[in-house]
């Protein structure tokens, strides 16, 4: 059971916009910034969004993040086949004194 | 461009100690105010943070693993290491090392190793 809650799956067709939600509590998302990681099949996670809505250099602006209260969302616009991956949200948790992850959402491009 | 590489035995017997090392290349492990973490991922499952260390040796561990985990750093070798004692089959996973930016409020892992698979089996 992950501390942050994500839907196990999401899907969309090429060109569509999809969103993935991440729900937490006051000790994690409610108090700290949210990050998103993309894990392509058979590879290590890659930082996709940090500090709620910041993109590292090289990440396309098709990817965007937002946060409100104790929830956060990742949006992917102009969906492409290469976006098919697992996506994880994460945030520092003040109660656990460490970072916590969501269970991951598997994105399928139909 | 900083790169991380995990190394260590791929097979560990139950009740023994799992030992892994992460070698940092392309930069000094001591430069900048970074933490260095270990994260693991059982096959087909999500990510679990194990713990982190600063280059001054300050550590934080996942409470669920704290009694069995030790993370250390060797700045002269540009490496940090993980020891997990009394392993069971439940510790079978891909183990990643990662560089961490920030401390708490803003905290993310911006560079990851490729991961190493550790199987616990007799």
Short mmCIF file of C-alpha atoms in Angstrom, two decimals, chain A residues 31-33 35 37 39 43-47 50-52 67 86 88 91-92 94 96-99 101-103, chain B residues 37 39 41 45-49 52 60-63 96 103-115:
data_model
loop_
_atom_site.label_atom_id
_atom_site.label_comp_id
_atom_site.label_asym_id
_atom_site.label_seq_id
_atom_site.Cartn_x
_atom_site.Cartn_y
_atom_site.Cartn_z
CA UNK A 31 3.25 20.45 3.02
CA UNK A 32 5.88 19.81 0.37
CA UNK A 33 6.43 19.97 -3.36
CA UNK A 35 7.74 15.44 -8.27
CA UNK A 37 9.10 10.36 -12.58
CA UNK A 39 9.91 4.94 -16.13
CA UNK A 43 14.82 1.34 -17.63
CA UNK A 44 15.49 3.42 -14.54
CA UNK A 45 13.09 6.17 -13.49
CA UNK A 46 13.74 9.60 -14.97
CA UNK A 47 12.84 12.94 -13.38
CA UNK A 50 9.99 18.71 -9.98
CA UNK A 51 8.76 21.31 -7.51
CA UNK A 52 5.13 20.77 -8.61
CA UNK A 67 -0.77 20.80 -7.26
CA UNK A 86 4.92 4.02 -15.84
CA UNK A 88 5.23 7.87 -10.36
CA UNK A 91 6.92 14.01 -2.23
CA UNK A 92 8.73 14.39 1.06
CA UNK A 94 7.21 15.08 7.27
CA UNK A 96 8.00 9.53 7.91
CA UNK A 97 10.96 11.91 7.52
CA UNK A 98 11.61 10.62 4.03
CA UNK A 99 10.26 10.72 0.47
CA UNK A 101 6.05 7.47 -3.80
CA UNK A 102 2.75 6.72 -5.42
CA UNK A 103 2.10 3.19 -6.60
CA UNK B 37 19.87 7.77 -1.90
CA UNK B 39 15.71 3.11 -3.83
CA UNK B 41 11.74 -1.80 -6.92
CA UNK B 45 5.89 -3.22 -8.31
CA UNK B 46 6.46 0.39 -7.32
CA UNK B 47 9.40 2.34 -5.94
CA UNK B 48 10.47 2.21 -2.30
CA UNK B 49 12.95 4.65 -0.78
CA UNK B 52 19.91 8.62 2.06
CA UNK B 60 17.94 9.16 7.07
CA UNK B 61 16.36 5.73 6.69
CA UNK B 62 12.93 4.40 5.79
CA UNK B 63 11.37 3.50 9.15
CA UNK B 96 18.83 2.01 -7.72
CA UNK B 103 16.40 18.47 1.83
CA UNK B 104 12.68 18.23 2.57
CA UNK B 105 10.21 20.79 1.22
CA UNK B 106 11.82 20.71 -2.20
CA UNK B 107 13.33 17.26 -2.64
CA UNK B 108 13.79 15.28 -5.80
CA UNK B 109 16.07 12.71 -7.43
CA UNK B 110 17.59 14.20 -10.54
CA UNK B 111 20.18 11.58 -11.51
CA UNK B 112 19.63 7.82 -11.29
CA UNK B 113 21.81 4.80 -11.82
CA UNK B 114 20.67 2.10 -14.23
CA UNK B 115 19.86 -0.25 -11.38
#
